[in-house]
PDB file of C-alpha atoms and ligand atoms in Angstrom:
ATOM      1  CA  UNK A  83     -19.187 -30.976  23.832  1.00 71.00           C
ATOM      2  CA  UNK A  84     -17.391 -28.180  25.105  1.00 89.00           C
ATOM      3  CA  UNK A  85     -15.592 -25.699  22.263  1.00 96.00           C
ATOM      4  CA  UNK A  86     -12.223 -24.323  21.848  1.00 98.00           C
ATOM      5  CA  UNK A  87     -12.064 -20.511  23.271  1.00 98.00           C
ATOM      6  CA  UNK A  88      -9.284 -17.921  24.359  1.00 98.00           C
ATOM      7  CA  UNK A  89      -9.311 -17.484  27.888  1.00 98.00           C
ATOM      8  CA  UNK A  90      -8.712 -13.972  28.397  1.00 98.00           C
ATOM      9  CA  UNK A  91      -6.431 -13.666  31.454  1.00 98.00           C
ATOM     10  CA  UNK A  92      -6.083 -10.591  34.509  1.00 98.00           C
ATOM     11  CA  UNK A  93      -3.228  -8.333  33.732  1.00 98.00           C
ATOM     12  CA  UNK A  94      -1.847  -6.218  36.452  1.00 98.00           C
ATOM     13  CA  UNK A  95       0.144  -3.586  34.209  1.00 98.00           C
ATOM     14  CA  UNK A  96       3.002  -2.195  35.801  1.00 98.00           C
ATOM     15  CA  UNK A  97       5.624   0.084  34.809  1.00 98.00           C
ATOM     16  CA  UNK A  98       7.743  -2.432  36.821  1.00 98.00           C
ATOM     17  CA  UNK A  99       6.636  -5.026  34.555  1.00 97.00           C
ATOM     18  CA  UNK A 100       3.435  -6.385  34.356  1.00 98.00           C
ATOM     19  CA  UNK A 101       2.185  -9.679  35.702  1.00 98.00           C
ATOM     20  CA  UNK A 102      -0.636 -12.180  34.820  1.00 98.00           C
ATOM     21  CA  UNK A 103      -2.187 -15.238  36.613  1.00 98.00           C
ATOM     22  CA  UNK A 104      -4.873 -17.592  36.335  1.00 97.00           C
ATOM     23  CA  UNK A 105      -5.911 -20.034  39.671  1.00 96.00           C
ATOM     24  CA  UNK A 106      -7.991 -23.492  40.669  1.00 95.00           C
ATOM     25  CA  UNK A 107     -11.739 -22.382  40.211  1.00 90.00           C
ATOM     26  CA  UNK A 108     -10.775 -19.208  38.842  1.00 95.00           C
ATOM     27  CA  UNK A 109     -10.619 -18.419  35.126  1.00 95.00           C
ATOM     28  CA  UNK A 110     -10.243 -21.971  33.556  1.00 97.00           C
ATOM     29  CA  UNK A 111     -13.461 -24.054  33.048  1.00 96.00           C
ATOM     30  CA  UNK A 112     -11.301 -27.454  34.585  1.00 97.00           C
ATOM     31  CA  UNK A 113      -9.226 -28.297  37.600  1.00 98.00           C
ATOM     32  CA  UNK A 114      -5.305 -27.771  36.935  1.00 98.00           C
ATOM     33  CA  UNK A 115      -4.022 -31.244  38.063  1.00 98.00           C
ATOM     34  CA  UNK A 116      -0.369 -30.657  35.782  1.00 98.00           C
ATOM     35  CA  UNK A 117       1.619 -28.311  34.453  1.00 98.00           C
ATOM     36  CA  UNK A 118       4.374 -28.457  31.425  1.00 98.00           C
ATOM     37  CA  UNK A 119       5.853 -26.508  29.227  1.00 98.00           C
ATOM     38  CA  UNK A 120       7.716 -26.728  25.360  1.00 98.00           C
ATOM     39  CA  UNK A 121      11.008 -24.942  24.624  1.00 97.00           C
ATOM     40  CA  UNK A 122      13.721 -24.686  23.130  1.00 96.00           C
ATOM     41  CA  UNK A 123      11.637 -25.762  20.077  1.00 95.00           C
ATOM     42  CA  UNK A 124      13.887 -24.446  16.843  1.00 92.00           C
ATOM     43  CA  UNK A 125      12.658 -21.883  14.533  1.00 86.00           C
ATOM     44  CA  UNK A 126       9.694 -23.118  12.455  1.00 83.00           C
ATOM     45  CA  UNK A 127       9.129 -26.712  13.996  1.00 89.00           C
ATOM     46  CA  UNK A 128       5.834 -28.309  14.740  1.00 92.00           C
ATOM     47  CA  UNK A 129       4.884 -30.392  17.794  1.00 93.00           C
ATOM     48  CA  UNK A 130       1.928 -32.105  18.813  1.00 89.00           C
ATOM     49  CA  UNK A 131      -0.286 -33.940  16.235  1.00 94.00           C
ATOM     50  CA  UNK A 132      -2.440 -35.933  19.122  1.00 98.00           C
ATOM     51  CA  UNK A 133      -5.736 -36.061  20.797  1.00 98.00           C
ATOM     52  CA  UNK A 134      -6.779 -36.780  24.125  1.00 98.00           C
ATOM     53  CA  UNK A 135      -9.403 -39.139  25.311  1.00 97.00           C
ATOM     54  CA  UNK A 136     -10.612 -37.178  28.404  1.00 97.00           C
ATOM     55  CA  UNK A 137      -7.782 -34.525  28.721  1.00 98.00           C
ATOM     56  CA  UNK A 138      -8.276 -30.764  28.994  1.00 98.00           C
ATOM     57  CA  UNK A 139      -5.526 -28.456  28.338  1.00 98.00           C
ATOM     58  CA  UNK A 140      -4.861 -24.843  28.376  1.00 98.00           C
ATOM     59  CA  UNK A 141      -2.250 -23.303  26.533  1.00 98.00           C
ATOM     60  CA  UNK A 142      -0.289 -19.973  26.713  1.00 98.00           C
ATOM     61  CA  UNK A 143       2.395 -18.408  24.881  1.00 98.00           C
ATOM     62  CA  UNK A 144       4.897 -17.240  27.716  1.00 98.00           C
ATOM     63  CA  UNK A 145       7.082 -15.969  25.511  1.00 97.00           C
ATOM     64  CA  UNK A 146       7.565 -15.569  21.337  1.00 96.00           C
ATOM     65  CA  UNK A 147       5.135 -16.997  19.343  1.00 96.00           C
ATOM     66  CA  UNK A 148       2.905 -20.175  18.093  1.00 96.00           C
ATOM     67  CA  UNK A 149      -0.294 -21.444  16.519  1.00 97.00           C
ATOM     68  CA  UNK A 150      -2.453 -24.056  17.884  1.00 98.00           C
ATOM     69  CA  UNK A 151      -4.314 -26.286  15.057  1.00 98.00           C
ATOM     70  CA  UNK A 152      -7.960 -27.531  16.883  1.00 98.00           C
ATOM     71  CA  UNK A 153      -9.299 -29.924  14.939  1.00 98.00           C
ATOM     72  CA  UNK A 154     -12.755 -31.302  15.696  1.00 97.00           C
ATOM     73  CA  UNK A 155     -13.161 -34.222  13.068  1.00 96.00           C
ATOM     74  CA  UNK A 156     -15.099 -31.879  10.740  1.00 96.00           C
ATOM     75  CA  UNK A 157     -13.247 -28.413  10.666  1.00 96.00           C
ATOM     76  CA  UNK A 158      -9.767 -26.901  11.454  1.00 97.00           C
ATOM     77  CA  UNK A 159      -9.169 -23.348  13.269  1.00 98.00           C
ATOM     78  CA  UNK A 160      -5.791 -22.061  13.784  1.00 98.00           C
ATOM     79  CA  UNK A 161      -5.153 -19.868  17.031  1.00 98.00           C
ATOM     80  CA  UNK A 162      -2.476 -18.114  17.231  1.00 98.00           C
ATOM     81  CA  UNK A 163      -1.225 -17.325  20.365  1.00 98.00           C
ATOM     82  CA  UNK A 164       1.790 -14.742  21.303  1.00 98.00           C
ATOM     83  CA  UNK A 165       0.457 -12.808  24.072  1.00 98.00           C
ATOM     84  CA  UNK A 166       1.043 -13.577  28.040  1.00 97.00           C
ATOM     85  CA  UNK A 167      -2.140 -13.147  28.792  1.00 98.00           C
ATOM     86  CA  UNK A 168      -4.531 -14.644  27.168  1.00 98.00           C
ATOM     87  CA  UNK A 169      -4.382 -18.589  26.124  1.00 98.00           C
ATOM     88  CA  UNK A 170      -6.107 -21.282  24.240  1.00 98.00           C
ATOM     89  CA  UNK A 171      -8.482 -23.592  26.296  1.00 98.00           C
ATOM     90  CA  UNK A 172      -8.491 -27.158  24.410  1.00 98.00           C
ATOM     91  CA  UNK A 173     -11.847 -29.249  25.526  1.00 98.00           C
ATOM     92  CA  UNK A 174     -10.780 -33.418  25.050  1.00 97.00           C
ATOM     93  CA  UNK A 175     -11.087 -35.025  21.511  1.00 97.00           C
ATOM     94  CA  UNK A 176      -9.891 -32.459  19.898  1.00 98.00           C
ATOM     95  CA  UNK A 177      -6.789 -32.944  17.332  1.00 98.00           C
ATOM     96  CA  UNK A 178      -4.022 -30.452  18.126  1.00 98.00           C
ATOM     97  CA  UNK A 179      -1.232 -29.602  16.070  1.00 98.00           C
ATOM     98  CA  UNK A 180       1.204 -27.370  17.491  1.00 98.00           C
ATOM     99  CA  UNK A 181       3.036 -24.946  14.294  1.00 96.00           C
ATOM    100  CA  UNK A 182       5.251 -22.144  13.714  1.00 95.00           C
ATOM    101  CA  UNK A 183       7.281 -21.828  17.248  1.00 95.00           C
ATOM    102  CA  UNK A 184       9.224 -18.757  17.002  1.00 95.00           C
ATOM    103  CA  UNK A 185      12.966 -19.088  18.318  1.00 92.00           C
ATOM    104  CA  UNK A 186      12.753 -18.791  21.748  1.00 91.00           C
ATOM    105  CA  UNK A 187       9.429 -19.222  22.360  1.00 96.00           C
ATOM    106  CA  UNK A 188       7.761 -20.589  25.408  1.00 97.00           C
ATOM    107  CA  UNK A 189       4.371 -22.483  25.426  1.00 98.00           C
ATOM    108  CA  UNK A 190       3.133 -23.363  28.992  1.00 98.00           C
ATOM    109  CA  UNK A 191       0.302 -25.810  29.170  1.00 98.00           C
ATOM    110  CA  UNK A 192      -2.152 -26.913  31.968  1.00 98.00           C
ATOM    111  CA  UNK A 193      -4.025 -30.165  32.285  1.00 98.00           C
ATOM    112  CA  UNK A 194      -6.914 -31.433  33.820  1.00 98.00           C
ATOM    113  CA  UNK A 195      -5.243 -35.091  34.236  1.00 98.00           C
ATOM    114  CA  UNK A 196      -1.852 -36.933  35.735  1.00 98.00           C
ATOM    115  CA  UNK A 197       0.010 -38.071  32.716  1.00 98.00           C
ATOM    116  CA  UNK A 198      -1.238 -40.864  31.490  1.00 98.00           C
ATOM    117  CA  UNK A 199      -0.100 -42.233  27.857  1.00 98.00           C
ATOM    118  CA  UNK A 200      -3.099 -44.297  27.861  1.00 98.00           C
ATOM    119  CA  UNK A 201      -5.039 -40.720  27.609  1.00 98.00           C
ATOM    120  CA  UNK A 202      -3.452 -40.113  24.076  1.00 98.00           C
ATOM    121  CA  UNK A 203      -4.899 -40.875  20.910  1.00 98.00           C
ATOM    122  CA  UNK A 204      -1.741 -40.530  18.460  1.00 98.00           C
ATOM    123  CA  UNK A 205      -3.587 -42.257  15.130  1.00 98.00           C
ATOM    124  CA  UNK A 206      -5.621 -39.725  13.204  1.00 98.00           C
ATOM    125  CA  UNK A 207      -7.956 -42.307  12.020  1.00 98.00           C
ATOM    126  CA  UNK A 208      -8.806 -43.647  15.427  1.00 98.00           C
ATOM    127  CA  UNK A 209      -8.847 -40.452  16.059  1.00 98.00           C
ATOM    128  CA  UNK A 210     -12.146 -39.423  13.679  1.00 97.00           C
ATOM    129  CA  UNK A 211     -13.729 -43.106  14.204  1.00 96.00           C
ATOM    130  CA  UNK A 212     -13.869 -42.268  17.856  1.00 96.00           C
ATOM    131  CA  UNK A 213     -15.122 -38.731  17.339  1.00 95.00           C
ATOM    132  CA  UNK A 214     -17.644 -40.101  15.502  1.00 92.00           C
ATOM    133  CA  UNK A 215     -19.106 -42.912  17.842  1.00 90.00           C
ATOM    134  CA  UNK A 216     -18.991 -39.614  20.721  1.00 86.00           C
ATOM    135  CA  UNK A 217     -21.462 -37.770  18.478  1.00 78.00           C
ATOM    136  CA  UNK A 218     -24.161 -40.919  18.144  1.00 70.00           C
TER     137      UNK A 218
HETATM  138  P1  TYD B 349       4.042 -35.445  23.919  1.00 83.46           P
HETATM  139  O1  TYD B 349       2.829 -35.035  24.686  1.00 83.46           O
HETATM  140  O2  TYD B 349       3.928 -36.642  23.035  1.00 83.46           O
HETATM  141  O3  TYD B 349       4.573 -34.200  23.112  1.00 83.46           O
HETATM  142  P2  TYD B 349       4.356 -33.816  21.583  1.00 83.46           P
HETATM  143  O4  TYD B 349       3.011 -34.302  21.216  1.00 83.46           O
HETATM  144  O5  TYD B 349       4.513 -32.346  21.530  1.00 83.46           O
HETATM  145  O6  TYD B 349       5.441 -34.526  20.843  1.00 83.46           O
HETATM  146  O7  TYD B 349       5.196 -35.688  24.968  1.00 83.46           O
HETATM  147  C1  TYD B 349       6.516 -35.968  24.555  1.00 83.46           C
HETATM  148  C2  TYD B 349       7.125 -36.956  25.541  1.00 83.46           C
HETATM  149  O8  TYD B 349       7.125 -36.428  26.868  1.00 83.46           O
HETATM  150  C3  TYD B 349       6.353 -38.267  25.596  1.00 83.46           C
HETATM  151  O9  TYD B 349       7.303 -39.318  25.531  1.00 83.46           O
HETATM  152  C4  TYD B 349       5.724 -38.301  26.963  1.00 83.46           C
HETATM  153  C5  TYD B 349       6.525 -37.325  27.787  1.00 83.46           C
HETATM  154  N1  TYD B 349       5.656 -36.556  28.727  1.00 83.46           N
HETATM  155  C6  TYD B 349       5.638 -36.866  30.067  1.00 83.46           C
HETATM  156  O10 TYD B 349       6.354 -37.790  30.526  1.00 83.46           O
HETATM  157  N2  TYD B 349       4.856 -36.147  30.921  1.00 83.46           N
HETATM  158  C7  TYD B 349       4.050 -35.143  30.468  1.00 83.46           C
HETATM  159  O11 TYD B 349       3.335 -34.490  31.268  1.00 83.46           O
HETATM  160  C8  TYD B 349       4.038 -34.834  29.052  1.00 83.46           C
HETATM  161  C9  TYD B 349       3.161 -33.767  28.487  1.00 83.46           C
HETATM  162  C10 TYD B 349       4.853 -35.568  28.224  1.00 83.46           C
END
């Protein structure tokens, strides 16, 4: 299984302002296939609180300020992520809690699939019986 790792990204520094990027083949360990992003989230709230059956996500803070909760079935590790260039790579069956938006902040995410509700795994128990049939 693959693990949960920040993805350092390029950053051209500029005193014009300074730009970061990430490309197909280039930097992420999957395909981008979609793209979506979380804002306007108020002060404080919490999003998330899901799995994915085959997804692969990456996640970066645009702007202000979150943490991401990976949970593998066994242990919890909070990332927090407030930097524009670097982000959170989230491998499938994982359970991911998104906490603590800041006002204003702006989480961008990549995925390796189409939308597809059927991908989702939105029961926690489901959730840990299927992460534990994966590791037999
Ligand atoms: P969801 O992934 O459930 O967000 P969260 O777990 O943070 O609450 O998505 C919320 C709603 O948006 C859900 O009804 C499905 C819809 N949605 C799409 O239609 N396309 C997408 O790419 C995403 C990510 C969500």
């Amino acid at each position: 299984m693959n693990e949960p790792k920040i993805i350092q990204l390029p950053k051209i520094s500029d005193p014009r302002g300074n730009l970061s990027f990430f490309e197909n083949d280039n930097q992420l360990p999957f395909k981008i296939r979609r793209s979506y992003w979380i804002y306007d989230v108020p002060g404080g709230e919490n999003r998330g609180g899901h799995a994915y059956k085959n997804t692969e996500e990456f996640i970066v803070a645009l702007s202000g300020s979150f943490d991401v909760v990976l949970d593998n079935g066994t242990e919890k590790k909070t990332f927090a992520l407030n930097r524009s260039y670097y982000g959170l790579y989230v491998p499938k069956l994982y359970w991911r809690e998104m906490e603590n938006f800041s006002t204003n902040s702006l989480a961008m995410i990549v995925s390796s699939t189409d939308y597809n509700a059927e991908d989702y795994i939105r029961d926690y128990n489901e959730f840990l019986s299927k992460v534990k049939n994966e590791q037999r």
